[in-house]
């Protein structure tokens, strides 16, 4: 029970994914009690149970106490072992069920008959899995189970198993968990068994003609005549009456499943023997104390014959143990009923135990030979004889023999020979007057019997409900009582209607039976009415709400589709109780109506597993889930199981179950479930599986992106407004300086929502086609990141999904070879001949030309055009990244005490400078000009406007930052680099360039003029210094007395030193690359 404390509830599971593993079952669930008994039988009042809450709380407190104390490694291992074992067991069960489903996979079968047979075979496989689990657990925990069975029979009263506490068993935690698992698997085994038995009634083979099949089976049987045994009438009755056949199927299931509970008759017998103080050797003595009392009276009176009840003074002297009441004076079975006196207390208990075992044998459907041997071993053969009337008459007498037997000319010798059991032509056994015999049993149950179990035994044989109900303590037993009375009464009515010679109307009227059909009302709703009765009954109302009992009940009640709907509504309500669920939508009917959350046990994933797989099988058998909210609610069950698979780390089998959802629900569920998966191998496997199950992968990825955009608050297009982009530090009071680039302006922090967006987009890498959608979606993400200045997210996107890598991954499926068709890697050179060839090709020829070496260049140009916007955004983030890296490199300048680092540092500065030039220069030549829109034609104008706004917003700050780099490189590296500042002004002012317009639109043209003037002045001063130096150095225009810029302190004055930059930003923080030197200031030459 400790595992319950740390477990994740089903509602939490549906609302938020976690990484826990847990499985828990619970058989302590019912309200239970025993009915009061008549005289001489101890009574017990029914007390409601708390569904194991007290035990749960006590165990939880114990666990808290344990966790509060320091533990050694050994103690910790012992504590954690049960949880590890549970996790392993859960994983094994999940995989085994999925393996069977994948192997048979009726979804893929197009032939209707084969799909039907595969679905039934799948149910058989699940039954076998449950059976293997029960056998394995019973072998290990069988003794614990026997101990629980023995505790059910305490004193004279049998207690409900649901009222037992685990602490009553006094076993260790491993045995407790083992018993819980065994009880769960036993219930699951019974559920799959029932499911198999009822499938033919609820989803018959539609291609078979039922009436013709029935007629065919009946034609194979002998005709019924006056000598036909009742067994043959019963056989024909079951074939011709589907309702009776279904009820018999339920009764047979209840009888056979009783054996699976572990309540073996011999174990019960041993327990009753020990409680009654009589061992096997003493059972042969019968009513021992009563017999001794009668013998004592006979010796006292010297009577050689049976005592006469009317003898004077006998009633006053023949008393029970405490001498408070007269007892019987004769020992025949009817003495108590005839004389109106009881047995001694001890013998009364003994009698109660005997009838209790008889009840258990009938409840399990034990045959006459077994009952006879059991009674014979205890010298109680008369009880077996009294029960033999339940056996219907059956023989193998042929029609010819019957005619002989009915011939009045045959003498008694001939008839005796024909009836002789040794004669092969005639073997007759069983009761030929069962209708009348059943009425006698009913009368005895209602008006006689020494104790409740004797009355229940005869009530069971006579089709009564009230007397049988008094000894029922479980859902199964009470259901058995109801269905037994229904089946017997239905058959009795059949006999009266079709074979009146078997029971005359006079006899039927004189000796009545319990009318179970009238008691339950409308015949069509009887099954559901019985199940609802069990949910309201004080003995079984707790047990009736256990997951397996709910499934069993609605299978029997023929309302399983409604149960699925209600269960789905409950899932919807639970999943959206605190916050909206990612996978299960909120439904109006679930929100507005108080649907029973009692359908859900918060930690019962096993019930969910069984229900999910039954639903899958039913869908293949022909279940119609309906439409609208009803279909959504029913599919919630499969989605909830998929959520559990994600929670349990079994995402590799998620597509298998998603295949059984509607196409729309498939993509929405997978989009939510698979969003956070980042493993390359897992993603590749999932894409392969989704393709195998015909799942629309492209739509899954697209919806992932849409959901992630909504979560990140980026679902709407950015507003078309200029963005203030600051890449330089604030100016100081003097404007005679060029500001340095800001430190760490991109940063390393990527929000969880943005990371989810990138994770979702990364799925496109594993989808072979979808070229246009991939690059359009990626460009849309870049656009949103840049408009919101989420530069770290843009950098993460560029690092993880470079356009060249995407192109190589997708081009082989499109043009037959891997190629980089993005950015500047592909020369978009127009090939007129190829275009003409493309235009002349017919559709069929074009498809044939799409193989390796035959693809027209025009198609490659189209692909390159579709990827261009994505590549242009890549250029922008690469430029920003290298500008930041330049500043990071300058910050690692060596101090005066680190002169040994000067040479290497200058090399790093040189590299950083070259990287800045390599990434920024392409932005100055047609960047974001004439770029195709990233959206469809309906939004092309809007998108083009947004791209122009981005270009206008980003180009001026980047050029200012680039100018700052060129300016400083001229002083740090070599003065010749200052001339590139003038080249920059030439590029900006070129007639075919619209870069200058960006400065005009942003109002930064005066700042550009000022910055270029400062760089021009620096060039002149440098040249002046060279001239002075060439003429003999009449003075010194110092380079070393530079004034520190706003970014930091003054420079050290020693000339060129180097730069670093490694191209794309690594995933580690740039701050880790910095040294301890001063920040390089703004360097210029004083006149």
Coordinates of N, CA, C and O in Angstrom, one line a residue, residues 29 51 532 535-536 541-548 550 554 563 566-567 570-571 573-574 594-602 604:
X29 N -12.9 -3.2 -1.2 CA -13.7 -2.2 -1.7 C -15.2 -2.2 -1.3 O -15.9 -1.3 -1.6
X51 N -14.1 1.0 2.1 CA -13.3 0.8 0.9 C -11.8 0.7 1.2 O -11.0 1.1 0.4
X532 N -28.1 -3.2 -12.1 CA -28.4 -2.0 -11.3 C -28.8 -2.4 -9.9 O -28.5 -1.7 -8.9
X535 N -25.7 -2.9 -7.9 CA -25.1 -1.7 -7.5 C -25.8 -1.0 -6.3 O -25.1 -0.2 -5.6
X536 N -27.0 -1.3 -6.1 CA -27.8 -0.7 -5.0 C -27.8 -1.6 -3.8 O -28.2 -1.1 -2.7
X541 N -22.9 -3.2 -3.2 CA -22.8 -1.9 -3.8 C -21.3 -1.4 -3.9 O -21.0 -0.7 -4.8
X542 N -20.5 -1.8 -2.9 CA -19.1 -1.4 -3.0 C -18.3 -2.2 -4.0 O -17.6 -1.6 -4.9
X543 N -18.5 -3.5 -4.0 CA -17.8 -4.3 -5.0 C -18.3 -4.1 -6.4 O -17.5 -4.2 -7.3
X544 N -19.5 -3.7 -6.6 CA -20.1 -3.5 -7.9 C -19.4 -2.3 -8.6 O -19.5 -2.2 -9.8
X545 N -18.7 -1.4 -7.9 CA -18.1 -0.3 -8.5 C -16.6 -0.5 -8.8 O -15.9 0.4 -9.2
X546 N -16.1 -1.7 -8.5 CA -14.8 -2.1 -8.9 C -14.7 -2.1 -10.4 O -15.6 -2.5 -11.1
X547 N -13.6 -1.7 -10.9 CA -13.4 -1.6 -12.4 C -13.8 -2.9 -13.1 O -14.6 -2.8 -14.1
X548 N -13.3 -4.0 -12.7 CA -13.6 -5.3 -13.4 C -15.1 -5.6 -13.2 O -15.7 -6.2 -14.2
X550 N -17.6 -3.5 -12.9 CA -18.3 -2.6 -13.8 C -18.3 -3.1 -15.3 O -19.3 -3.1 -16.0
X554 N -21.7 -4.4 -17.2 CA -22.3 -3.8 -18.4 C -22.2 -4.8 -19.6 O -22.9 -4.6 -20.6
X563 N -21.9 2.3 -21.3 CA -20.9 2.4 -20.3 C -19.6 3.0 -20.9 O -19.0 3.8 -20.2
X566 N -20.2 6.7 -21.0 CA -20.2 7.3 -19.6 C -18.8 7.4 -19.1 O -18.4 8.3 -18.4
X567 N -18.0 6.3 -19.3 CA -16.6 6.2 -18.8 C -15.8 7.3 -19.5 O -15.0 8.0 -18.9
X570 N -16.6 10.6 -18.0 CA -15.9 10.7 -16.7 C -14.4 11.1 -16.9 O -13.9 11.9 -16.2
X571 N -13.8 10.5 -17.9 CA -12.4 10.8 -18.2 C -12.3 12.2 -18.6 O -11.4 12.9 -18.2
X573 N -14.2 14.7 -17.7 CA -14.4 15.6 -16.6 C -13.2 15.6 -15.7 O -12.8 16.6 -15.2
X574 N -12.6 14.4 -15.4 CA -11.5 14.3 -14.6 C -10.3 15.0 -15.2 O -9.5 15.7 -14.6
X594 N -23.7 15.8 -13.7 CA -22.9 15.1 -12.6 C -22.7 13.6 -13.0 O -23.4 12.8 -12.4
X595 N -21.8 13.4 -13.9 CA -21.6 12.0 -14.3 C -20.8 11.3 -13.2 O -20.0 12.0 -12.5
X596 N -20.9 10.0 -13.1 CA -20.3 9.3 -12.0 C -18.8 9.2 -12.2 O -18.4 8.4 -13.0
X597 N -18.1 9.9 -11.4 CA -16.7 9.7 -11.3 C -16.3 8.4 -10.6 O -15.2 8.0 -10.5
X598 N -17.4 7.7 -10.1 CA -17.2 6.4 -9.5 C -16.7 5.4 -10.5 O -16.2 4.3 -10.2
X599 N -16.9 5.7 -11.8 CA -16.4 4.8 -12.8 C -14.9 4.7 -12.8 O -14.3 3.8 -13.4
X600 N -14.3 5.8 -12.3 CA -12.8 5.8 -12.4 C -12.2 5.6 -11.0 O -12.6 6.2 -10.0
X601 N -11.2 4.7 -10.9 CA -10.4 4.5 -9.8 C -9.1 5.2 -10.1 O -8.5 4.9 -11.1
X602 N -8.7 6.1 -9.2 CA -7.6 7.1 -9.6 C -6.3 6.4 -9.9 O -5.4 6.9 -10.6
X604 N -6.2 3.0 -11.0 CA -6.5 1.7 -11.6 C -6.2 1.8 -13.1 O -7.1 2.0 -13.9

